[in-house]
Amino acid sequence: QVRLVESGGGLAQPGGSLTLTCVASGFAFNMYQMGWARQIPGKGLEWVSGISGDSSDIWYADSVKGRFTISRDNAQNTLHLQLNRLRQEDAALYYCTKGNRWSYREVDSWGQGTQVAFGS
């Protein structure tokens, strides 16, 4: 059974940083591209980043390029997203995905999401 569990969300400040983590299980993690997507209430889903199985190919949405960094540790079956120089428009529910919009493979699994919000 495929399972993707995100963590690391919480309250952030404009210009601040957060690191999101996804722990994957139930499939051959290293053989699949992974990704991050986000959803804002009243808005459609937005793809944020994607990464190939061996990390040789990485993709970012223009809105996060230069600020976010995706990475993976195949030995630990984990996926990460480092969010830097955060903006209020980054507030969203962030999902870890098996596959991504840039992949030739289908996106077939999603995590439960982890919330990024802003406060003081």
PDB file of C-alpha atoms in Angstrom:
ATOM      1  CA  GLN A   1       0.000   0.000   0.000  1.00  0.00           C
ATOM      2  CA  VAL A   2       1.434   3.341  -1.079  1.00  0.00           C
ATOM      3  CA  ARG A   3       1.709   5.825   1.735  1.00  0.00           C
ATOM      4  CA  LEU A   4       2.984   9.398   1.657  1.00  0.00           C
ATOM      5  CA  VAL A   5       3.124  11.322   4.913  1.00  0.00           C
ATOM      6  CA  GLU A   6       4.049  15.002   4.956  1.00  0.00           C
ATOM      7  CA  SER A   7       5.265  17.029   7.906  1.00  0.00           C
ATOM      8  CA  GLY A   8       7.043  20.292   8.623  1.00  0.00           C
ATOM      9  CA  GLY A   9       4.317  22.794   7.890  1.00  0.00           C
ATOM     10  CA  GLY A  10       3.312  25.478  10.335  1.00  0.00           C
ATOM     11  CA  LEU A  11       3.359  29.197  10.894  1.00  0.00           C
ATOM     12  CA  ALA A  12       5.896  31.191   8.955  1.00  0.00           C
ATOM     13  CA  GLN A  13       6.815  34.832   8.553  1.00  0.00           C
ATOM     14  CA  PRO A  14       7.299  36.713   5.304  1.00  0.00           C
ATOM     15  CA  GLY A  15      10.914  36.223   4.319  1.00  0.00           C
ATOM     16  CA  GLY A  16      11.215  33.205   6.592  1.00  0.00           C
ATOM     17  CA  SER A  17      11.917  29.546   5.911  1.00  0.00           C
ATOM     18  CA  LEU A  18      10.386  26.128   6.421  1.00  0.00           C
ATOM     19  CA  THR A  19      11.425  22.621   5.470  1.00  0.00           C
ATOM     20  CA  LEU A  20       8.779  20.108   4.474  1.00  0.00           C
ATOM     21  CA  THR A  21       9.380  16.376   4.637  1.00  0.00           C
ATOM     22  CA  CYS A  22       7.561  13.475   3.017  1.00  0.00           C
ATOM     23  CA  VAL A  23       8.106   9.910   4.191  1.00  0.00           C
ATOM     24  CA  ALA A  24       7.204   7.363   1.523  1.00  0.00           C
ATOM     25  CA  SER A  25       6.482   3.657   1.813  1.00  0.00           C
ATOM     26  CA  GLY A  26       4.806   0.827  -0.061  1.00  0.00           C
ATOM     27  CA  PHE A  27       6.633   1.147  -3.380  1.00  0.00           C
ATOM     28  CA  ALA A  28      10.102   1.215  -4.941  1.00  0.00           C
ATOM     29  CA  PHE A  29      10.751   4.824  -4.047  1.00  0.00           C
ATOM     30  CA  ASN A  30      13.994   5.204  -6.012  1.00  0.00           C
ATOM     31  CA  MET A  31      12.289   4.166  -9.258  1.00  0.00           C
ATOM     32  CA  TYR A  32       9.717   6.944  -9.219  1.00  0.00           C
ATOM     33  CA  GLN A  33       9.740  10.642  -9.827  1.00  0.00           C
ATOM     34  CA  MET A  34       8.262  12.594  -6.944  1.00  0.00           C
ATOM     35  CA  GLY A  35       6.830  16.042  -6.569  1.00  0.00           C
ATOM     36  CA  TRP A  36       5.227  18.746  -4.496  1.00  0.00           C
ATOM     37  CA  ALA A  37       1.983  20.522  -5.274  1.00  0.00           C
ATOM     38  CA  ARG A  38      -0.007  23.062  -3.298  1.00  0.00           C
ATOM     39  CA  GLN A  39      -3.641  24.038  -2.958  1.00  0.00           C
ATOM     40  CA  ILE A  40      -5.120  27.327  -1.792  1.00  0.00           C
ATOM     41  CA  PRO A  41      -8.828  27.476  -0.846  1.00  0.00           C
ATOM     42  CA  GLY A  42     -10.824  28.891  -3.721  1.00  0.00           C
ATOM     43  CA  LYS A  43      -7.998  28.276  -6.142  1.00  0.00           C
ATOM     44  CA  GLY A  44      -6.882  25.368  -8.277  1.00  0.00           C
ATOM     45  CA  LEU A  45      -4.014  23.045  -7.608  1.00  0.00           C
ATOM     46  CA  GLU A  46      -0.571  24.426  -8.416  1.00  0.00           C
ATOM     47  CA  TRP A  47       2.453  22.309  -9.192  1.00  0.00           C
ATOM     48  CA  VAL A  48       5.486  23.459  -7.248  1.00  0.00           C
ATOM     49  CA  SER A  49       8.381  21.116  -7.986  1.00  0.00           C
ATOM     50  CA  GLY A  50       9.368  17.726  -9.340  1.00  0.00           C
ATOM     51  CA  ILE A  51      12.395  15.463  -9.086  1.00  0.00           C
ATOM     52  CA  SER A  52      13.520  12.352 -10.951  1.00  0.00           C
ATOM     53  CA  GLY A  53      14.307   9.082  -9.209  1.00  0.00           C
ATOM     54  CA  ASP A  54      18.049   9.659  -9.087  1.00  0.00           C
ATOM     55  CA  SER A  55      17.779  13.464  -8.647  1.00  0.00           C
ATOM     56  CA  SER A  56      19.392  14.053 -12.037  1.00  0.00           C
ATOM     57  CA  ASP A  57      16.416  16.092 -13.238  1.00  0.00           C
ATOM     58  CA  ILE A  58      14.638  18.742 -11.207  1.00  0.00           C
ATOM     59  CA  TRP A  59      11.815  21.085 -12.137  1.00  0.00           C
ATOM     60  CA  TYR A  60      10.331  24.177 -10.482  1.00  0.00           C
ATOM     61  CA  ALA A  61       7.391  26.423 -11.110  1.00  0.00           C
ATOM     62  CA  ASP A  62       8.477  29.923 -12.071  1.00  0.00           C
ATOM     63  CA  SER A  63       6.817  31.309  -8.948  1.00  0.00           C
ATOM     64  CA  VAL A  64       9.160  29.404  -6.621  1.00  0.00           C
ATOM     65  CA  LYS A  65      12.331  29.134  -8.688  1.00  0.00           C
ATOM     66  CA  GLY A  66      15.307  30.459  -6.763  1.00  0.00           C
ATOM     67  CA  ARG A  67      13.457  30.286  -3.442  1.00  0.00           C
ATOM     68  CA  PHE A  68      12.488  26.618  -2.989  1.00  0.00           C
ATOM     69  CA  THR A  69      14.720  23.565  -3.201  1.00  0.00           C
ATOM     70  CA  ILE A  70      13.539  19.996  -3.708  1.00  0.00           C
ATOM     71  CA  SER A  71      15.661  17.024  -2.676  1.00  0.00           C
ATOM     72  CA  ARG A  72      15.326  13.346  -1.879  1.00  0.00           C
ATOM     73  CA  ASP A  73      17.131  10.695   0.121  1.00  0.00           C
ATOM     74  CA  ASN A  74      16.504   7.317  -1.486  1.00  0.00           C
ATOM     75  CA  ALA A  75      18.216   5.489   1.369  1.00  0.00           C
ATOM     76  CA  GLN A  76      15.613   6.901   3.752  1.00  0.00           C
ATOM     77  CA  ASN A  77      12.669   7.022   1.329  1.00  0.00           C
ATOM     78  CA  THR A  78      12.201  10.694   2.045  1.00  0.00           C
ATOM     79  CA  LEU A  79      11.414  13.736  -0.057  1.00  0.00           C
ATOM     80  CA  HIS A  80      12.050  17.303   1.086  1.00  0.00           C
ATOM     81  CA  LEU A  81      11.107  20.796   0.078  1.00  0.00           C
ATOM     82  CA  GLN A  82      13.037  23.704   1.514  1.00  0.00           C
ATOM     83  CA  LEU A  83      11.043  26.919   1.366  1.00  0.00           C
ATOM     84  CA  ASN A  84      13.077  30.112   1.633  1.00  0.00           C
ATOM     85  CA  ARG A  85      12.199  33.796   1.366  1.00  0.00           C
ATOM     86  CA  LEU A  86       8.575  32.949   1.931  1.00  0.00           C
ATOM     87  CA  ARG A  87       5.812  35.190   0.660  1.00  0.00           C
ATOM     88  CA  GLN A  88       2.202  35.361   1.795  1.00  0.00           C
ATOM     89  CA  GLU A  89       1.117  33.894  -1.514  1.00  0.00           C
ATOM     90  CA  ASP A  90       3.011  30.723  -0.562  1.00  0.00           C
ATOM     91  CA  ALA A  91       0.402  29.977   2.113  1.00  0.00           C
ATOM     92  CA  ALA A  92      -1.213  26.717   1.049  1.00  0.00           C
ATOM     93  CA  LEU A  93      -1.738  23.062   1.779  1.00  0.00           C
ATOM     94  CA  TYR A  94       1.347  21.326   0.417  1.00  0.00           C
ATOM     95  CA  TYR A  95       1.095  17.787  -0.930  1.00  0.00           C
ATOM     96  CA  CYS A  96       3.768  15.221  -1.587  1.00  0.00           C
ATOM     97  CA  THR A  97       3.088  13.304  -4.805  1.00  0.00           C
ATOM     98  CA  LYS A  98       4.233  10.103  -6.468  1.00  0.00           C
ATOM     99  CA  GLY A  99       4.983  11.433  -9.933  1.00  0.00           C
ATOM    100  CA  ASN A 100       4.619  15.064 -10.978  1.00  0.00           C
ATOM    101  CA  ARG A 101       3.391  17.224 -13.862  1.00  0.00           C
ATOM    102  CA  TRP A 102       6.768  17.071 -15.591  1.00  0.00           C
ATOM    103  CA  SER A 103       6.936  13.278 -15.488  1.00  0.00           C
ATOM    104  CA  TYR A 104       5.997  10.928 -18.302  1.00  0.00           C
ATOM    105  CA  ARG A 105       4.548   8.656 -15.617  1.00  0.00           C
ATOM    106  CA  GLU A 106       1.140   9.260 -14.140  1.00  0.00           C
ATOM    107  CA  VAL A 107       0.589  10.896 -10.781  1.00  0.00           C
ATOM    108  CA  ASP A 108      -1.166   8.186  -8.809  1.00  0.00           C
ATOM    109  CA  SER A 109      -0.704   8.983  -5.120  1.00  0.00           C
ATOM    110  CA  TRP A 110      -0.951  11.999  -2.840  1.00  0.00           C
ATOM    111  CA  GLY A 111      -0.161  12.571   0.785  1.00  0.00           C
ATOM    112  CA  GLN A 112      -2.571  14.079   3.292  1.00  0.00           C
ATOM    113  CA  GLY A 113      -0.928  17.478   3.025  1.00  0.00           C
ATOM    114  CA  THR A 114       0.848  19.791   5.431  1.00  0.00           C
ATOM    115  CA  GLN A 115      -0.312  23.359   5.972  1.00  0.00           C
ATOM    116  CA  VAL A 116       1.871  26.425   5.538  1.00  0.00           C
ATOM    117  CA  ALA A 117       0.350  29.575   7.010  1.00  0.00           C
ATOM    118  CA  PHE A 118       1.537  33.015   8.079  1.00  0.00           C
ATOM    119  CA  GLY A 119       1.502  34.601  11.480  1.00  0.00           C
ATOM    120  CA  SER A 120       3.652  36.629  13.842  1.00  0.00           C
TER     121      SER A 120
END
